[in-house]
Every structure is written in structure tokens, then in C-alpha cells.
Short mmCIF file of C-alpha atoms in Angstrom, two decimals:
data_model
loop_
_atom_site.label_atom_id
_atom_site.label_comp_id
_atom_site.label_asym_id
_atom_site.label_seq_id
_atom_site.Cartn_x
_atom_site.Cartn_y
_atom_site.Cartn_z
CA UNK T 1243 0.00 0.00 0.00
CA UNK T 1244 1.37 3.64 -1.02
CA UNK T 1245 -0.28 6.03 1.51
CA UNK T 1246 -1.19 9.44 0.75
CA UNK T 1247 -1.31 11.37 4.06
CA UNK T 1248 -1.21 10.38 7.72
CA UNK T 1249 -4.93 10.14 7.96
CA UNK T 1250 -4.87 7.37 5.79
CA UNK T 1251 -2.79 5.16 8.15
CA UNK T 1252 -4.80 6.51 11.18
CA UNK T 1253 -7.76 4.54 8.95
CA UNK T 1254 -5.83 1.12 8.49
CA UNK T 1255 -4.35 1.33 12.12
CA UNK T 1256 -6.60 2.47 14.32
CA UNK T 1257 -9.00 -0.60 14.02
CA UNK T 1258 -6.81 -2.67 15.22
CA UNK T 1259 -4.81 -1.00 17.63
CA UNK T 1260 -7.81 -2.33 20.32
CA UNK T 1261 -7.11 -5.63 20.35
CA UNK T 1262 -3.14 -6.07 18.66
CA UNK T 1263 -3.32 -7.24 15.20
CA UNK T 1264 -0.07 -7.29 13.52
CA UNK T 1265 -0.11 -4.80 10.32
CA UNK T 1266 2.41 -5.14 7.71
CA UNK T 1267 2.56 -1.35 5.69
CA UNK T 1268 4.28 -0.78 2.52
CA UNK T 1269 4.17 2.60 2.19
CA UNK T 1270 5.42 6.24 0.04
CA UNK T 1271 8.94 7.15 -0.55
CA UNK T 1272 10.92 9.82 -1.56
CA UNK T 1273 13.75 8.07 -2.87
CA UNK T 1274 16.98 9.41 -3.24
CA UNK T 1275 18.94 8.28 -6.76
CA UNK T 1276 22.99 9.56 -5.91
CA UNK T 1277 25.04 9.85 -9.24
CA UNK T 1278 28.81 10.32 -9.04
CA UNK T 1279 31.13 11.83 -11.42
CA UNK T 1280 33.42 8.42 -12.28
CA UNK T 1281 30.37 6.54 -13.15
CA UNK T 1282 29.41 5.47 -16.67
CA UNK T 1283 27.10 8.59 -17.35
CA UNK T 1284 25.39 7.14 -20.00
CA UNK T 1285 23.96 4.02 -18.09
CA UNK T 1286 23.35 6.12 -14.86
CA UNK T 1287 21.13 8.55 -17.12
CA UNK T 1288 19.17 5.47 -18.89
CA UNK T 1289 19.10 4.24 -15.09
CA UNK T 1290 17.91 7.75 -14.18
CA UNK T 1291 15.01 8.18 -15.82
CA UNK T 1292 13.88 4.91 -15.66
CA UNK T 1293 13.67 5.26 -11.70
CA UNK T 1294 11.15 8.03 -11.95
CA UNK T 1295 9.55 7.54 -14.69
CA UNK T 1296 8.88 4.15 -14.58
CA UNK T 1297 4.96 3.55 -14.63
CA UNK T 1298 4.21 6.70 -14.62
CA UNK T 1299 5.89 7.82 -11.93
CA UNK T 1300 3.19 6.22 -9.62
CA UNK T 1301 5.31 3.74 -8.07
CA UNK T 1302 6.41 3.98 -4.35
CA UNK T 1303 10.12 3.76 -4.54
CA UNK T 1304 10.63 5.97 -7.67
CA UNK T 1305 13.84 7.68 -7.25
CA UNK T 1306 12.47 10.96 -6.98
CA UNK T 1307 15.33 12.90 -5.78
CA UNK T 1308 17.93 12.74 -8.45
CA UNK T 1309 21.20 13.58 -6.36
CA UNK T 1310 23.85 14.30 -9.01
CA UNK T 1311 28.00 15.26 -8.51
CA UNK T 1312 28.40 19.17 -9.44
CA UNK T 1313 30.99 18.19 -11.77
CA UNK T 1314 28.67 16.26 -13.72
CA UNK T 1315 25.25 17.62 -12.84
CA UNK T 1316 24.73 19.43 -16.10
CA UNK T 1317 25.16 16.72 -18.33
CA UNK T 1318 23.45 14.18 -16.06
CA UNK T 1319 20.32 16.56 -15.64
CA UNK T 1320 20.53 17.02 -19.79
CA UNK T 1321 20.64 13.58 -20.88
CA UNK T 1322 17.56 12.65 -18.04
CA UNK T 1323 15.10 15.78 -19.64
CA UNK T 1324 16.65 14.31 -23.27
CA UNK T 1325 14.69 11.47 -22.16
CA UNK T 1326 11.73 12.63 -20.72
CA UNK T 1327 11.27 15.07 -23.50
CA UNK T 1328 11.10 12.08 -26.01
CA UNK T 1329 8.69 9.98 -23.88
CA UNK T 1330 5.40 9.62 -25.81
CA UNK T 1331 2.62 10.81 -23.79
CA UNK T 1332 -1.20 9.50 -24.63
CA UNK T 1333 -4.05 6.51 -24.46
CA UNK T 1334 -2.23 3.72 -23.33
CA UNK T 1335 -3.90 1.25 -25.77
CA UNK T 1336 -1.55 3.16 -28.51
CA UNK T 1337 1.13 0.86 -28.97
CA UNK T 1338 3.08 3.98 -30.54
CA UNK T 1339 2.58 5.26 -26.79
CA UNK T 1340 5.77 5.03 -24.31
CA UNK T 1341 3.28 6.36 -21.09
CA UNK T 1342 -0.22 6.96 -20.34
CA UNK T 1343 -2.47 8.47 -17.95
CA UNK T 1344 -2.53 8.96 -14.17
CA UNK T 1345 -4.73 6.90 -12.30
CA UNK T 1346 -7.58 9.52 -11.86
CA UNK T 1347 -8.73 13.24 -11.95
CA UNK T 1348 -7.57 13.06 -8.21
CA UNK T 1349 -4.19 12.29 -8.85
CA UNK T 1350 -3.69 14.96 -12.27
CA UNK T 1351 -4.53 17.49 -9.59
CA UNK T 1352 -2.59 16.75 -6.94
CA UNK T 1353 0.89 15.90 -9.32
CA UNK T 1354 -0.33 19.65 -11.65
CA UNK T 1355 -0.49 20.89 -7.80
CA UNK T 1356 3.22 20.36 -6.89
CA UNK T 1357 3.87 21.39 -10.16
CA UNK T 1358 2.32 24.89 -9.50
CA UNK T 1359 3.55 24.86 -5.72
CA UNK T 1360 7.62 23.96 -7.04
CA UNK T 1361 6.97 27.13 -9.43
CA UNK T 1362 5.79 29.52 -7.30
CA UNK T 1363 9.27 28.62 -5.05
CA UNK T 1364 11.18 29.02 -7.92
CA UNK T 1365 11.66 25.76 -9.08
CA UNK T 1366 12.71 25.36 -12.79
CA UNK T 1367 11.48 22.87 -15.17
CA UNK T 1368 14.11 21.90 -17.75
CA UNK T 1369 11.88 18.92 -19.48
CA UNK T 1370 7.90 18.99 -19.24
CA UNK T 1371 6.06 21.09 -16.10
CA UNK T 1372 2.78 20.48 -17.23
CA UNK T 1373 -0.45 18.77 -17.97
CA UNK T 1374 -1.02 17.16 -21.46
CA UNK T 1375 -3.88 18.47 -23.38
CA UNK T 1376 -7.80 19.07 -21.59
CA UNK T 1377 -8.73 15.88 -21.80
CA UNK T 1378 -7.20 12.85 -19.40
CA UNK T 1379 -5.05 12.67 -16.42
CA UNK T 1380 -2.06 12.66 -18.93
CA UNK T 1381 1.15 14.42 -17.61
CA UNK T 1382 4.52 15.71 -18.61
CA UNK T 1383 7.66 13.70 -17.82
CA UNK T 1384 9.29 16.43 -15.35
CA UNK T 1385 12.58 17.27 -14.49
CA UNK T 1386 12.84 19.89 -11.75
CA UNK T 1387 15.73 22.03 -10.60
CA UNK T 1388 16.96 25.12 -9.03
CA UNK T 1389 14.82 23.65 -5.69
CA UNK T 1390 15.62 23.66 -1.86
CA UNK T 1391 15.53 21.06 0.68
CA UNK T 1392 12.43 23.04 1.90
CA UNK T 1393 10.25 22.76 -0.77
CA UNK T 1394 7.17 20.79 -1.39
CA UNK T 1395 8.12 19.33 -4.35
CA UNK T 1396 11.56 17.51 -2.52
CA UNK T 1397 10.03 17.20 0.97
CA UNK T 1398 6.55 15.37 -0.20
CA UNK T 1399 5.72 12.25 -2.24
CA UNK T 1400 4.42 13.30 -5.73
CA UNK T 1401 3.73 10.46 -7.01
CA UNK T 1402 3.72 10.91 -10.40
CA UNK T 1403 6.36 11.66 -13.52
CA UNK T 1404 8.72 14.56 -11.37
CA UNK T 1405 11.91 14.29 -10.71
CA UNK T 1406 13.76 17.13 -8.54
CA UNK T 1407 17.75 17.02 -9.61
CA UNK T 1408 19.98 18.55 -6.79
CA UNK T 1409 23.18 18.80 -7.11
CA UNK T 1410 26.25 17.83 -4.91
CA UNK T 1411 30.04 18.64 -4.06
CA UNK T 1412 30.63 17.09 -0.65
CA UNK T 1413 29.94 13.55 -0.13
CA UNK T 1414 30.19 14.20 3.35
CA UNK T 1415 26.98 16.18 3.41
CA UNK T 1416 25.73 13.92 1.09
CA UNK T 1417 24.19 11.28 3.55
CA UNK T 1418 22.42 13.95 5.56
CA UNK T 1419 20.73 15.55 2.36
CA UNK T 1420 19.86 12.15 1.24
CA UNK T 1421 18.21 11.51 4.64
CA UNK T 1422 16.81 14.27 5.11
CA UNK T 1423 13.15 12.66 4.35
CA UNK T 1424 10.28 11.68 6.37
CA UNK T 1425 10.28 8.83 4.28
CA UNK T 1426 12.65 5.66 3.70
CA UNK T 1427 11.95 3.00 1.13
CA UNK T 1428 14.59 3.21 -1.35
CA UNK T 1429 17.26 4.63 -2.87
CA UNK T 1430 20.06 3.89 -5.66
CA UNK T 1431 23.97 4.50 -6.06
CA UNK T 1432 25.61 5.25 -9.61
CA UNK T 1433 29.44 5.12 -8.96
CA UNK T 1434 32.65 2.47 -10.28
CA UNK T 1435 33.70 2.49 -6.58
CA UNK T 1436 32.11 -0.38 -4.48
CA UNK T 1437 33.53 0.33 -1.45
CA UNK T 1438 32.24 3.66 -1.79
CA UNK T 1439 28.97 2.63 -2.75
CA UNK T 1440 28.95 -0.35 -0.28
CA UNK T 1441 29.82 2.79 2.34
CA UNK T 1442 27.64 5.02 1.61
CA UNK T 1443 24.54 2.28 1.36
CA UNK T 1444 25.47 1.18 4.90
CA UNK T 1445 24.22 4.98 5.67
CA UNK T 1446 21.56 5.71 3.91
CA UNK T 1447 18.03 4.86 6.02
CA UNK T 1448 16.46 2.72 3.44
CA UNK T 1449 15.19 -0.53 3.22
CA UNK T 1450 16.66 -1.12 -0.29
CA UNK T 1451 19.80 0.11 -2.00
CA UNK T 1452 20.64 -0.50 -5.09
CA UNK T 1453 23.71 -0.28 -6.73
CA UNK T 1454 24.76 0.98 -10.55
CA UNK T 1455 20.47 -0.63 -11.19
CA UNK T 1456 17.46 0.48 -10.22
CA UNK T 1457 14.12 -1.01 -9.84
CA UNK T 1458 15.69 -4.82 -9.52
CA UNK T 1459 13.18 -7.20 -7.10
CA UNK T 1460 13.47 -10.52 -6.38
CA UNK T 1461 11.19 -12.81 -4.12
CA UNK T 1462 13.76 -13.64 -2.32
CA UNK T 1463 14.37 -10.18 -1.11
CA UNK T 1464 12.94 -8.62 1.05
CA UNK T 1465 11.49 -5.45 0.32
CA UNK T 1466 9.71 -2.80 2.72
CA UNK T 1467 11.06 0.55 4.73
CA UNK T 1468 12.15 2.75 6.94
CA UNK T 1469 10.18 5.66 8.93
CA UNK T 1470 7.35 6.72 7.45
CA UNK T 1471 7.55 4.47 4.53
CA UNK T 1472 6.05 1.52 6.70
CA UNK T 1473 6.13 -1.66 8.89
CA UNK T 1474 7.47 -4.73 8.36
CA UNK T 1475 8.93 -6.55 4.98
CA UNK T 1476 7.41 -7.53 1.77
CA UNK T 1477 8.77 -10.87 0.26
CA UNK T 1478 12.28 -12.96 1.08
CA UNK T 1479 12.56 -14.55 4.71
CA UNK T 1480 11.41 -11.75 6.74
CA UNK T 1481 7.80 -11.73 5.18
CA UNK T 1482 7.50 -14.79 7.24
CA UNK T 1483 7.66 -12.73 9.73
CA UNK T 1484 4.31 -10.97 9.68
CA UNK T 1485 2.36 -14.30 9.87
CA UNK T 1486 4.30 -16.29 12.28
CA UNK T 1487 4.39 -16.53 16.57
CA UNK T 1488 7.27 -17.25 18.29
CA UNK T 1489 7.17 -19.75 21.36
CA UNK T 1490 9.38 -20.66 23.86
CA UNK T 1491 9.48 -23.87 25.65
CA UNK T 1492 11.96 -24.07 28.36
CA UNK T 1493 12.50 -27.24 30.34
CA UNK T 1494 14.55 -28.50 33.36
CA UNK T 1495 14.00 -32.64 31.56
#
């Protein structure tokens, strides 16, 4: 489940909180994606895009914070709106079509909302900003920049086709930036350094990492997060988890 505001889980919890049922929630995200300078640009930019603008956008650990080495930024924040600027946008029976629409009226307001909200703050848009035609939910692919840790538009879950691209000098201050989210689901690492990457995943609160990929599941994984991005584990060993009690039996025989 991908939860839109706390009221939401007050609805799912507070049923149960009388007599103890275990809940298992799978919750938003506000991923983090961290690119680095010595990595091959060209697959973390494919990689890039496809984080956040895979289905739509509308997909709970969509690396919506595209963290991206100064050195590099421009040409890492080019090549991503390349991409979204060719991205076909229509009816999603069109097999010429690369994405369709939001999920409903709802959602088109609430992802044009942000838009408006990032603008006002003086975000940028360097690829898309804004709705497709009058008709549909239908959305640019969105690549955001000149933004602040305080906006909306990094702070909140979107939830659609928006990416915010920050840049980055210090790794140092890295972790804390990338942290610095209510939320805690996933997040990816674009570098040729594995101990680096293997270092910095080790710090990041989030209950996936992945590394030079994005988007990779497996059932034996297990996937879930941390904070406000939910309880408990999806798939792998730990889902077993959720559904089993543990006894004790201790004899003096």
C-alpha cells in the first residue's frame, strides 16, 4: 500500500490498535537516486530516468530525488530531460505510446499541484512542467531544478512523472541531504567504486539500496522501509515474519 497522508494510516491502524493485530505497511517514498562523477554517465542517465519515470511515476520507490556530482550535474540533468522530452505521452492502448495516464482526476490534480507549488518557489522545469492536453489525467515527464531542501516538491511524495535534480560537491553532506526525508523505502547509487557505494549504502536509512540498477526485485528479497515508509517486509525470509508466533518452551527434563 502507497499512503497518501497520515490520515490514511490513522484509517488502516486504528481498528486494530484495540485488540493487537499485527499490520504489515508498505508505504510512500521519496527516494533518493545519488550519481557520481566516475560513473558510466550514460547508463546512470538510462538508469535515471527509468527510476522516476517508470509507470508513470506512480510507483512507491521511484527515485524521486535525483542527487547528481556538481561536476557532472549538467550533463546528467541534460541527458535525463533528453529522455523525458522524447517519452510519448497519450491513451495507453496506442502501442506507438511510451506512457499513459494517471490513475484519476484526483491524482492529475494533486501531481499539476506540486507542479504549480515547485513554481511559485522558484523551481525550474528543464523537461515537461505540465499537464497534457484538456482531456485525461495525462502528464509531462518532469525534471525539476533550481529547488531547496524546503520545498514541497523535494520534501513530499508526488507520485507521479517529477523528478527534482539537486546537485552535490561534498559527499560528506551527502548522507544527511539524502536523509533528510520523512520517508525511507529506497534509494540507488551510480558510482565504479564499491567500497564507496557499499559505504555510503550502509548509511543511507532505506530498506533497499541499489547499486549501478534500479528497480531490480526478487522474491527472495525482502522489500519494505524505513520511517514513514512503513512496517514490516514484503517478500524474502522476513515476510514470514508478519504471519508467524514465536514460542518458547523451556524445560529443566
Amino acid at each position: 500500500m502507497s499512503s497518501r497522508s497520515p490520515s490514511a494510516i490513522c484509517a488502516i491502524t486504528s481498528p486494530v490498535a484495540g485488540n493487537l493485530k499485527k499490520v504489515s505497511l508498505e508505504l510512500g517514498g521519496k527516494s533518493p537516486n545519488i550519481v557520481f562523477a566516475d560513473v558510466d554517465l550514460d547508463a546512470a542517465i538510462a538508469g535515471s530516468a527509468s527510476a522516476i519515470f517508470f509507470n508513470h511515476g506512480q510507483c512507491c520507490c521511484a527515485g524521486s530525488r535525483l542527487f547528481v556530482e556538481k561536476k557532472v550535474f549538467d550533463k546528467v540533468v541534460d541527458g535525463v530531460a533528453e529522455r523525458a522530452s522524447q517519452i510519448k505521452v497519450g491513451h495507453g492502448f496506442d502501442p506507438a505510446i511510451d506512457m499513459g495516464p494517471l490513475v484519476s482526476k484526483e491524482q492529475l490534480d494533486r501531481v499539476c499541484g506540486y507542479l504549480e507549488s515547485g513554481f511559485s518557489q522558484g523551481a525550474k522545469a528543464v523537461a515537461g512542467g505540465h499537464r497534457v492536453g484538456d482531456k485525461g489525467y495525462f502528464v509531462e515527464p518532469t525534471v525539476l531544478v533550481n529547488t531547496n531542501p524546503d520545498m514541497k516538491v523535494v520534501q513530499e511524495e508526488i507520485f507521479g512523472p517529477v523528478v527534482t535534480a539537486i546537485p552535490f560537491d561534498d559527499a560528506s553532506e551527502l548522507v544527511s541531504q539524502a536523509n533528510n526525508s520523512a520517508y525511507g523505502l529506497a534509494a540507488g547509487i551510480w558510482t565504479r567504486d564499491i567500497q564507496k557505494a557499499n559505504r555510503l549504502a550502509a548509511d543511507l536509512r532505506a530498506g533497499t539500496v541499489w547499486i549501478n540498477c534500479y528497480n531490480i526485485f526478487d522474491a527472495a528479497l525482502p522489500f519494505g522501509g524505513y520511517k514513514q515508509s512503513g512496517w514490516g517486509r514484503e517478500m524474502g525470509h522476513e515476510v514470514l515474519e508478519q504471519y508467524t508466533e514465536v514460542k518458547a518452551v523451556c524445560s529443566a527434563m
